[in-house]
Coordinates of C-alpha atoms and ligand atoms in Angstrom, one line a residue:
M2 CA 89.2 61.4 115.6
R3 CA 86.7 63.4 113.9
R4 CA 86.0 66.7 115.0
V5 CA 83.9 69.4 113.8
V6 CA 83.6 72.9 114.8
M7 CA 79.9 74.0 114.3
K8 CA 78.6 77.9 114.3
F9 CA 75.2 78.9 114.1
G10 CA 74.8 82.5 113.6
G11 CA 71.8 85.0 115.1
T12 CA 69.1 84.0 112.4
S13 CA 70.0 80.2 113.2
V14 CA 70.0 80.6 117.2
G15 CA 67.5 83.7 117.3
V16 CA 64.2 81.9 115.8
A17 CA 62.6 79.6 117.9
A18 CA 62.2 77.1 114.9
N19 CA 65.6 77.3 113.8
F20 CA 67.2 76.9 117.2
A21 CA 65.5 73.7 117.4
H22 CA 66.8 72.6 114.3
A23 CA 70.3 74.0 115.2
V24 CA 70.2 72.0 118.5
A25 CA 69.0 68.8 117.1
L26 CA 72.2 69.5 114.5
A27 CA 74.5 69.6 117.4
A28 CA 73.0 66.7 119.0
D29 CA 73.5 64.5 116.1
R30 CA 76.8 65.2 115.4
A31 CA 77.6 64.6 119.4
A32 CA 76.2 61.2 118.8
R33 CA 78.0 60.4 115.5
D34 CA 81.5 61.4 115.7
E35 CA 83.9 60.2 118.0
R36 CA 84.7 63.7 119.5
P37 CA 82.0 66.0 119.9
P38 CA 81.4 68.7 118.5
I39 CA 82.7 72.3 119.3
V40 CA 79.5 74.7 118.7
V41 CA 80.0 78.7 118.4
V42 CA 77.3 80.8 118.7
S43 CA 76.0 84.5 117.8
A44 CA 73.5 86.4 119.7
L45 CA 70.2 86.0 119.0
T46 CA 69.5 88.3 116.2
G47 CA 68.7 91.7 116.5
V48 CA 70.5 91.3 119.7
T49 CA 73.9 92.9 119.4
N50 CA 72.0 95.9 117.2
L51 CA 69.7 96.8 120.1
L52 CA 72.9 96.9 122.7
V53 CA 75.0 99.0 120.3
E54 CA 72.0 101.4 120.9
W55 CA 72.1 100.8 124.3
C56 CA 75.4 102.2 124.5
A57 CA 74.8 105.4 122.1
L58 CA 71.4 106.3 123.3
P59 CA 71.6 107.2 126.7
S60 CA 67.7 108.7 126.5
R61 CA 66.4 105.1 125.5
R62 CA 68.3 102.9 127.6
E63 CA 65.6 102.1 130.1
A64 CA 63.5 100.8 127.5
L65 CA 66.3 99.1 125.6
A66 CA 67.4 97.2 128.8
A67 CA 63.9 96.1 129.3
R68 CA 63.5 95.3 125.7
F69 CA 66.7 93.0 126.0
V70 CA 65.3 90.9 129.0
S71 CA 62.2 90.1 127.5
R72 CA 63.6 89.3 124.3
H73 CA 65.4 86.4 126.2
E74 CA 62.7 85.5 128.3
E75 CA 60.2 85.5 125.5
F76 CA 62.7 83.4 123.6
A77 CA 63.6 81.4 126.3
A78 CA 59.4 80.1 126.9
A79 CA 59.3 79.9 122.8
T80 CA 61.6 77.1 123.0
G81 CA 60.4 75.6 125.6
L82 CA 63.3 75.8 128.0
G83 CA 61.7 78.4 130.5
P84 CA 63.8 81.0 131.8
G85 CA 66.1 79.3 133.9
P86 CA 69.0 78.9 132.0
V87 CA 69.6 82.8 131.5
E88 CA 68.0 84.3 134.8
S89 CA 71.4 84.7 136.4
L90 CA 73.2 86.8 133.1
L91 CA 69.7 88.6 133.3
S92 CA 70.2 89.6 136.6
R93 CA 73.7 90.7 136.2
W94 CA 72.7 92.3 133.1
R95 CA 70.2 94.4 134.9
E96 CA 73.1 95.4 137.7
A97 CA 75.4 96.3 134.7
A98 CA 72.8 98.3 132.9
A99 CA 71.8 100.2 136.0
A100 CA 75.7 101.0 137.0
L101 CA 76.1 102.5 133.5
A102 CA 72.8 104.0 133.0
G103 CA 74.0 107.3 134.0
E104 CA 76.8 107.5 131.2
A105 CA 76.8 109.8 127.9
A106 CA 78.2 107.3 125.3
V107 CA 79.1 103.8 126.3
H108 CA 82.5 102.9 124.5
G109 CA 85.4 101.1 124.8
A110 CA 86.0 98.2 126.9
A111 CA 82.7 99.2 128.8
R112 CA 80.7 98.9 125.2
D113 CA 82.4 95.3 124.7
G114 CA 81.2 94.3 128.3
V115 CA 77.6 95.4 127.6
L116 CA 77.8 93.6 124.3
A117 CA 79.0 90.5 125.2
F118 CA 75.9 89.7 127.0
G119 CA 74.6 88.6 123.8
E120 CA 76.5 86.2 122.8
R121 CA 76.8 85.1 126.7
C122 CA 72.9 84.6 127.0
A123 CA 72.6 82.9 123.7
A124 CA 75.6 80.1 124.9
A125 CA 73.5 79.5 128.0
L126 CA 70.4 78.9 126.0
F127 CA 72.0 76.5 123.6
A128 CA 73.5 74.5 126.1
A129 CA 70.2 74.4 128.0
G130 CA 68.9 73.2 124.8
L131 CA 71.4 70.0 124.1
A132 CA 70.9 69.5 128.3
A133 CA 67.2 68.9 127.5
R134 CA 67.8 66.6 124.7
G135 CA 70.2 64.7 127.1
V136 CA 73.1 65.7 125.6
A137 CA 76.2 66.7 127.9
A138 CA 77.2 70.4 127.2
R139 CA 78.4 73.2 128.7
A140 CA 78.2 77.5 127.8
I141 CA 81.6 78.9 128.0
V142 CA 82.7 81.8 127.7
A143 CA 85.7 82.7 124.8
G144 CA 87.9 84.6 126.9
D145 CA 87.6 81.6 129.8
A146 CA 88.6 79.0 127.4
G147 CA 91.7 81.0 126.4
L148 CA 90.8 83.2 123.1
V149 CA 92.9 86.2 124.3
T150 CA 93.2 89.1 122.2
D151 CA 94.7 92.7 121.8
E152 CA 93.1 95.7 123.3
R153 CA 91.5 96.9 120.4
F154 CA 87.7 96.9 121.8
G155 CA 85.3 96.6 119.0
A156 CA 87.9 95.1 116.7
A157 CA 90.1 93.0 118.6
H158 CA 92.4 90.7 117.1
P159 CA 93.3 87.3 118.6
L160 CA 97.2 87.3 120.3
P161 CA 99.1 84.0 119.3
E162 CA 99.0 82.3 122.5
S163 CA 95.2 82.2 122.2
A164 CA 95.7 78.7 119.9
A165 CA 97.7 76.7 122.6
R166 CA 95.2 78.2 125.7
L167 CA 92.2 76.9 123.6
A168 CA 93.5 74.1 122.3
S169 CA 94.3 72.7 126.1
A170 CA 91.1 74.0 127.4
L171 CA 88.6 72.7 124.7
G172 CA 90.6 70.0 123.2
P173 CA 89.9 67.4 125.6
L174 CA 86.3 68.2 126.6
R175 CA 83.8 65.2 126.5
E176 CA 80.9 67.4 126.6
V177 CA 79.4 69.6 123.9
A178 CA 81.5 73.1 124.4
V179 CA 78.9 76.0 123.4
V180 CA 81.1 78.8 122.9
T181 CA 80.4 82.6 122.6
G182 CA 81.2 84.0 119.1
F183 CA 82.3 87.4 118.7
L184 CA 84.2 87.6 122.2
G185 CA 87.7 87.9 123.7
V186 CA 89.5 89.1 126.5
T187 CA 92.8 90.9 127.1
L188 CA 95.4 89.7 128.9
D189 CA 94.4 91.4 131.8
G190 CA 91.0 90.3 131.7
R191 CA 89.1 92.7 129.9
T192 CA 86.1 91.5 127.5
T193 CA 86.7 92.3 124.0
T194 CA 84.7 92.0 120.8
L195 CA 86.1 91.0 117.3
G196 CA 84.2 93.2 115.1
R197 CA 80.7 92.8 113.9
G198 CA 79.4 89.7 112.3
G199 CA 82.7 88.3 114.2
S200 CA 81.2 84.8 115.2
D201 CA 82.3 83.5 112.1
F202 CA 86.1 84.2 112.7
S203 CA 85.7 82.8 116.5
A204 CA 84.6 79.4 114.7
A205 CA 87.5 79.4 112.8
I206 CA 90.0 80.7 115.8
V207 CA 88.7 77.9 117.5
G208 CA 88.7 75.0 114.8
A209 CA 92.3 76.4 113.9
A210 CA 93.3 75.8 117.5
V211 CA 91.8 72.4 118.0
G212 CA 92.8 71.3 114.7
A213 CA 89.3 70.4 113.3
D214 CA 88.5 68.5 110.5
E215 CA 85.7 71.1 109.4
I216 CA 84.6 74.0 110.2
Q217 CA 80.8 74.5 109.6
I218 CA 79.2 77.9 109.2
W219 CA 75.5 77.4 109.7
T220 CA 73.5 80.4 108.5
D221 CA 70.2 81.2 107.1
T222 CA 71.1 80.5 103.0
S223 CA 72.3 77.2 101.2
G224 CA 75.8 78.3 101.1
L225 CA 77.8 81.3 99.8
L226 CA 75.5 82.5 97.1
S227 CA 76.3 83.8 94.0
A228 CA 75.2 87.3 95.0
D229 CA 73.7 88.8 97.9
P230 CA 70.2 87.2 98.0
R231 CA 69.1 90.9 99.1
V232 CA 70.2 92.4 95.8
V233 CA 69.9 89.3 93.7
P234 CA 66.6 86.7 94.6
E235 CA 67.7 84.6 91.9
A236 CA 71.2 84.0 93.5
R237 CA 72.4 80.3 93.8
P238 CA 74.5 78.5 96.0
V239 CA 78.4 78.2 94.7
P240 CA 79.2 74.6 95.3
R241 CA 82.8 74.9 95.8
L242 CA 84.9 77.8 96.3
S243 CA 88.8 78.4 97.1
F244 CA 89.8 80.4 100.4
A245 CA 91.0 83.3 98.4
E246 CA 87.5 83.4 96.5
A247 CA 85.7 83.4 99.4
S248 CA 88.2 85.6 101.2
E249 CA 87.7 88.1 98.3
L250 CA 84.0 88.0 98.8
A251 CA 83.9 88.3 102.6
Y252 CA 86.4 91.1 101.9
F253 CA 84.0 92.9 99.7
G254 CA 80.3 92.8 101.2
A255 CA 79.5 88.9 101.3
K256 CA 78.0 89.4 105.1
V257 CA 77.6 85.5 105.2
L258 CA 81.2 85.3 106.3
H259 CA 83.0 88.0 108.2
P260 CA 86.0 88.7 106.4
K261 CA 88.9 87.0 108.9
T262 CA 87.3 84.0 109.1
L263 CA 89.3 82.3 106.2
Q264 CA 92.4 83.4 107.6
P265 CA 93.0 81.1 110.2
A266 CA 91.3 77.8 108.5
M267 CA 93.6 78.6 105.5
E268 CA 96.6 78.5 108.0
R269 CA 96.0 74.9 109.0
G270 CA 94.2 73.4 105.7
I271 CA 90.8 73.0 107.4
P272 CA 87.7 73.3 104.9
V273 CA 85.0 75.5 105.8
R274 CA 81.4 74.7 104.9
V275 CA 78.6 77.1 104.5
L276 CA 75.5 75.6 105.6
N277 CA 71.6 76.3 106.0
T278 CA 70.0 75.7 109.6
A279 CA 66.6 75.2 108.2
R280 CA 67.7 73.0 105.0
P281 CA 70.3 70.9 106.5
D282 CA 70.2 68.7 103.8
D283 CA 71.0 70.8 101.6
P284 CA 74.8 70.6 100.1
G285 CA 75.8 74.0 100.7
S286 CA 79.3 75.3 100.1
V287 CA 82.9 74.1 100.5
I288 CA 85.6 76.3 100.8
T289 CA 89.0 74.7 100.4
A290 CA 92.7 75.4 99.4
A291 CA 91.7 74.6 95.5
A292 CA 88.9 76.4 93.8
G293 CA 87.5 73.1 92.0
P294 CA 88.6 69.7 90.7
A295 CA 91.1 70.5 88.4
D296 CA 89.2 69.8 85.1
A297 CA 86.7 72.0 86.2
P298 CA 85.5 74.8 83.6
W299 CA 86.7 78.1 84.6
R300 CA 83.8 80.8 85.5
V301 CA 83.0 83.7 87.3
K302 CA 81.5 82.4 90.9
S303 CA 80.1 85.2 92.6
I304 CA 79.7 89.4 92.5
A305 CA 80.0 91.0 96.2
S306 CA 79.3 94.5 96.3
R307 CA 80.3 96.9 99.4
S308 CA 78.8 100.5 99.5
G309 CA 80.4 103.6 101.5
V310 CA 82.9 103.6 99.8
T311 CA 85.1 106.8 99.4
A312 CA 87.7 107.6 96.8
V313 CA 91.1 110.0 97.4
T314 CA 93.0 111.2 94.5
I315 CA 96.1 113.2 95.1
V316 CA 97.2 115.0 92.2
S317 CA 100.8 116.3 91.8
T318 CA 102.7 117.2 88.8
R319 CA 106.0 116.7 91.0
M320 CA 105.1 113.0 90.8
L321 CA 106.4 113.1 87.1
A322 CA 109.4 110.5 87.4
A323 CA 109.9 111.3 90.8
H324 CA 110.9 108.2 93.2
G325 CA 109.3 107.7 96.6
F326 CA 105.9 109.7 96.0
L327 CA 103.8 106.9 96.5
A328 CA 106.0 105.9 99.4
R329 CA 105.2 109.4 101.0
V330 CA 101.4 109.2 100.3
F331 CA 101.0 105.3 101.6
E332 CA 102.9 106.5 104.9
V333 CA 100.3 108.7 105.6
F334 CA 97.5 106.5 105.6
G335 CA 99.3 104.1 107.4
R336 CA 100.0 106.2 110.0
H337 CA 96.3 106.9 110.3
H338 CA 95.4 103.7 110.4
L339 CA 93.3 104.5 107.1
V340 CA 93.1 101.1 105.0
V341 CA 93.4 101.5 101.4
D342 CA 91.4 98.8 99.1
L343 CA 92.1 99.8 95.5
V344 CA 94.6 101.9 93.7
T345 CA 94.9 103.1 90.5
T346 CA 97.9 105.4 89.4
S347 CA 98.1 107.8 86.5
E348 CA 101.4 109.8 85.7
V349 CA 100.3 112.5 87.9
S350 CA 97.6 111.1 90.1
I351 CA 97.3 108.1 92.3
S352 CA 93.6 107.2 93.7
V353 CA 92.6 104.7 96.3
T354 CA 89.4 104.0 98.0
L355 CA 88.5 104.1 101.7
D356 CA 85.6 102.6 103.6
D357 CA 86.3 104.0 107.1
V358 CA 86.9 107.2 106.9
A359 CA 86.9 108.3 110.4
R360 CA 90.1 109.4 110.2
L361 CA 90.3 111.0 106.8
D362 CA 90.2 114.6 108.3
E363 CA 93.6 114.5 110.0
A364 CA 95.3 112.6 107.1
L365 CA 94.2 115.3 104.5
A366 CA 95.9 117.9 105.7
E367 CA 99.4 116.1 105.1
L368 CA 98.1 114.8 101.9
E369 CA 97.7 118.5 101.0
G370 CA 101.3 118.9 101.3
I371 CA 102.2 116.3 98.8
G372 CA 99.5 117.3 95.9
R373 CA 95.9 118.6 95.6
V374 CA 93.5 116.1 96.9
E375 CA 90.1 115.7 95.9
V376 CA 87.6 113.5 98.0
R377 CA 84.7 111.5 96.7
G378 CA 81.8 109.9 98.6
G379 CA 78.8 107.6 97.7
L380 CA 80.6 105.2 96.3
A381 CA 80.8 101.6 96.0
I382 CA 83.0 98.6 94.7
V383 CA 81.9 95.8 93.1
A384 CA 84.1 92.6 93.0
V385 CA 83.8 89.6 89.9
V386 CA 85.3 87.0 91.9
G387 CA 86.3 83.7 90.3
E388 CA 89.8 81.7 90.3
G389 CA 91.4 82.9 87.1
A390 CA 88.9 85.4 86.1
P391 CA 90.9 88.5 85.9
E392 CA 93.1 86.5 83.5
R393 CA 90.5 85.9 81.0
I394 CA 90.5 87.6 78.0
G395 CA 87.7 89.1 77.0
L396 CA 86.0 89.3 80.8
A397 CA 86.6 93.0 81.3
G398 CA 85.5 94.1 78.1
H399 CA 82.1 92.0 78.9
V400 CA 81.7 93.2 82.0
F401 CA 82.3 97.2 81.3
T402 CA 80.4 96.8 77.9
L403 CA 77.3 95.5 79.8
L404 CA 77.3 98.1 82.4
G405 CA 78.4 100.8 79.7
G406 CA 75.2 99.7 77.8
V407 CA 72.7 100.5 80.5
G408 CA 74.7 104.2 81.2
I409 CA 76.7 102.9 84.7
G410 CA 79.8 105.2 85.0
V411 CA 82.8 102.9 86.1
E412 CA 85.2 105.3 88.2
M413 CA 88.1 103.2 88.6
I414 CA 89.2 99.7 87.7
S415 CA 91.6 96.9 89.5
Q416 CA 92.1 94.2 87.4
G417 CA 94.9 91.4 87.8
A418 CA 96.4 92.5 91.1
S419 CA 94.6 89.6 92.5
R420 CA 94.1 86.3 90.5
V421 CA 90.7 86.1 91.5
N422 CA 89.1 89.5 91.6
L423 CA 88.0 91.7 89.2
S424 CA 86.9 94.8 90.8
F425 CA 85.6 98.3 90.3
V426 CA 84.2 101.3 91.9
V427 CA 80.3 102.7 90.6
R428 CA 78.3 105.3 92.2
E429 CA 76.6 103.8 95.3
A430 CA 73.3 104.4 93.8
D431 CA 74.1 102.1 90.6
S432 CA 75.5 99.6 92.4
D433 CA 72.7 96.9 93.3
R434 CA 71.5 97.4 89.5
A435 CA 75.5 96.9 88.5
V436 CA 75.4 93.6 90.4
R437 CA 72.0 92.6 89.2
L438 CA 72.9 93.0 85.8
L439 CA 76.3 91.1 86.0
H440 CA 74.6 88.5 87.8
R441 CA 72.7 87.7 84.2
G442 CA 75.1 89.0 81.5
L443 CA 77.8 86.8 82.9
G444 CA 75.3 83.7 83.2
L445 CA 75.3 83.0 87.0
D446 CA 71.5 82.6 87.4
A447 CA 72.0 79.5 85.0
E448 CA 72.8 76.2 86.3
A449 CA 76.6 75.6 86.9
P450 CA 77.9 73.5 83.9
A451 CA 78.9 69.9 84.6
P452 CA 82.5 69.4 84.8
A453 CA 84.4 68.9 81.8
R454 CA 85.1 65.2 81.0
A455 CA 88.0 64.0 79.3
A456 CA 87.1 63.1 75.4
N457 CA 86.4 59.0 75.2
Ligands
LIG509 P1 74.4 84.7 110.8 O1 73.3 85.3 111.7 O2 74.1 83.4 110.1 O3 75.6 85.2 110.7 P2 74.1 86.9 108.5 O4 73.2 87.8 108.7 O5 75.7 87.4 109.4 O6 73.9 85.5 109.0 O7 75.0 86.4 107.0 C1 73.5 85.5 106.0 C2 73.3 86.8 105.3 O8 74.4 87.5 104.6 C3 72.5 86.0 104.1 O9 71.3 86.0 104.8 C4 72.6 87.4 103.2 O10 71.8 88.2 103.1 C5 73.5 88.0 103.4 N1 74.5 87.6 102.1 C6 75.4 88.9 101.4 N2 76.1 88.2 100.6 C7 75.9 86.9 100.4 C8 76.5 85.9 99.3 N3 77.3 85.8 98.6 N4 75.9 84.4 100.0 C9 75.2 84.5 101.0 N5 74.7 85.3 102.0 C10 75.0 86.7 101.5
LIG510 N1 76.2 89.1 117.2 C1 77.4 89.8 116.7 C2 76.8 91.0 115.7 O1 76.0 90.9 115.4 C3 78.5 89.0 115.9 C4 78.0 88.2 114.9 O2 76.7 88.0 114.6 O3 78.6 87.2 114.0 O4 77.5 91.5 114.9
LIG511 MG1 76.8 86.6 110.5

């Protein structure tokens, strides 16, 4: 029996016109499929940022708390629903905000409890929108539906038992469940959040748990595009991608998907579709195990980039012919929870890139015991993605010739480690220019070639 999970992001639920489209799309599904869709929603656009500021800036709390209330009241009015659906949540918000008002910065479990108000209000509004169209619907906080996580507040990860709990809570429902994205709960009942942009991940967790036929990510672009449209306005939708391609793009900066989204879908082999709420008839992108039909011509599909990258180089003449050097270096990074992205080594040095350097200082003291350490910030990783791309003779030459031609220096290159991604490091200031240049130079602004046909 067919069942889909439909995730609507902040841009879909936080703009009145798009909200109406989103509710209509879910209502339409409910009328057509044997099993009602499960809807996953993010907070209205801008709301999570507002709550993050509320936590960080005690002096602005009063004004921000009031803005949270007016944003939802005005939105409820603009959608024609009126304040009813969010009234009780808003008074709970006022109480929670008053109770924490005197705190310095709010973090950890308390911060996640504050951020949760965004998704909770959005779910209440969406369920009310469906009810107003005569569709049986219920807003459900993900933790109450069984999405249990570890205790890493702000970046929680689901526990394995989530799957069975979600399946038994959501699976049998005959009404549309409108589940809060972004949120989980610890085993002892404290609210967690899954990391910024985490509602996509929520949708995939829920979809995998209930064995959905498809996980739909409804957003403000007509699919996963050949580049970030804010950098390359002429970027085009990529019709088909593999899980591996989409994962690499998400990880290296394609914000349209949270980097963890594809994992649960991949484990259960569930297609993920990226669609445009305002243009629902556009075909969008479909992400499955295979990159495309077997006879599809090879091509680079999309380019992503991520700034705020730091490179750390450890130089040691003792590395020469020594075993265990790399193990020692990575043991230090591992112990300090520093996530390493790109790695290059030479006879006497190793360079790695990191994107979160919050705990770098502690690690540096230890690395200095291994060799001379250099740290360079202000860098960006650019990832050129397409199944088979790195193996393509001539691609690297083409890419670096294009960049060299305009004087963009390349600091580190990683090719061949993955079958789908040729990635390299440039100065942050050069990153957008590099993406635009490659988008044009690799022909991504042109129509995708028609699939190759057998000669007749
Ligand atoms: P939502 O509120 O739907 O979750 P997001 O803002 O999180 O939306 O993600 C959609 C945005 O991601 C797009 O508007 C676009 O600016 C950005 N983006 C970055 N890279 C890509 C890409 N390759 N394809 C589509 N969108 C991208
Ligand atoms: N509302 C959350 C955020 O802004 C989660 C999401 O949008 O996916 O990060
Ligand atoms: Mg998002």
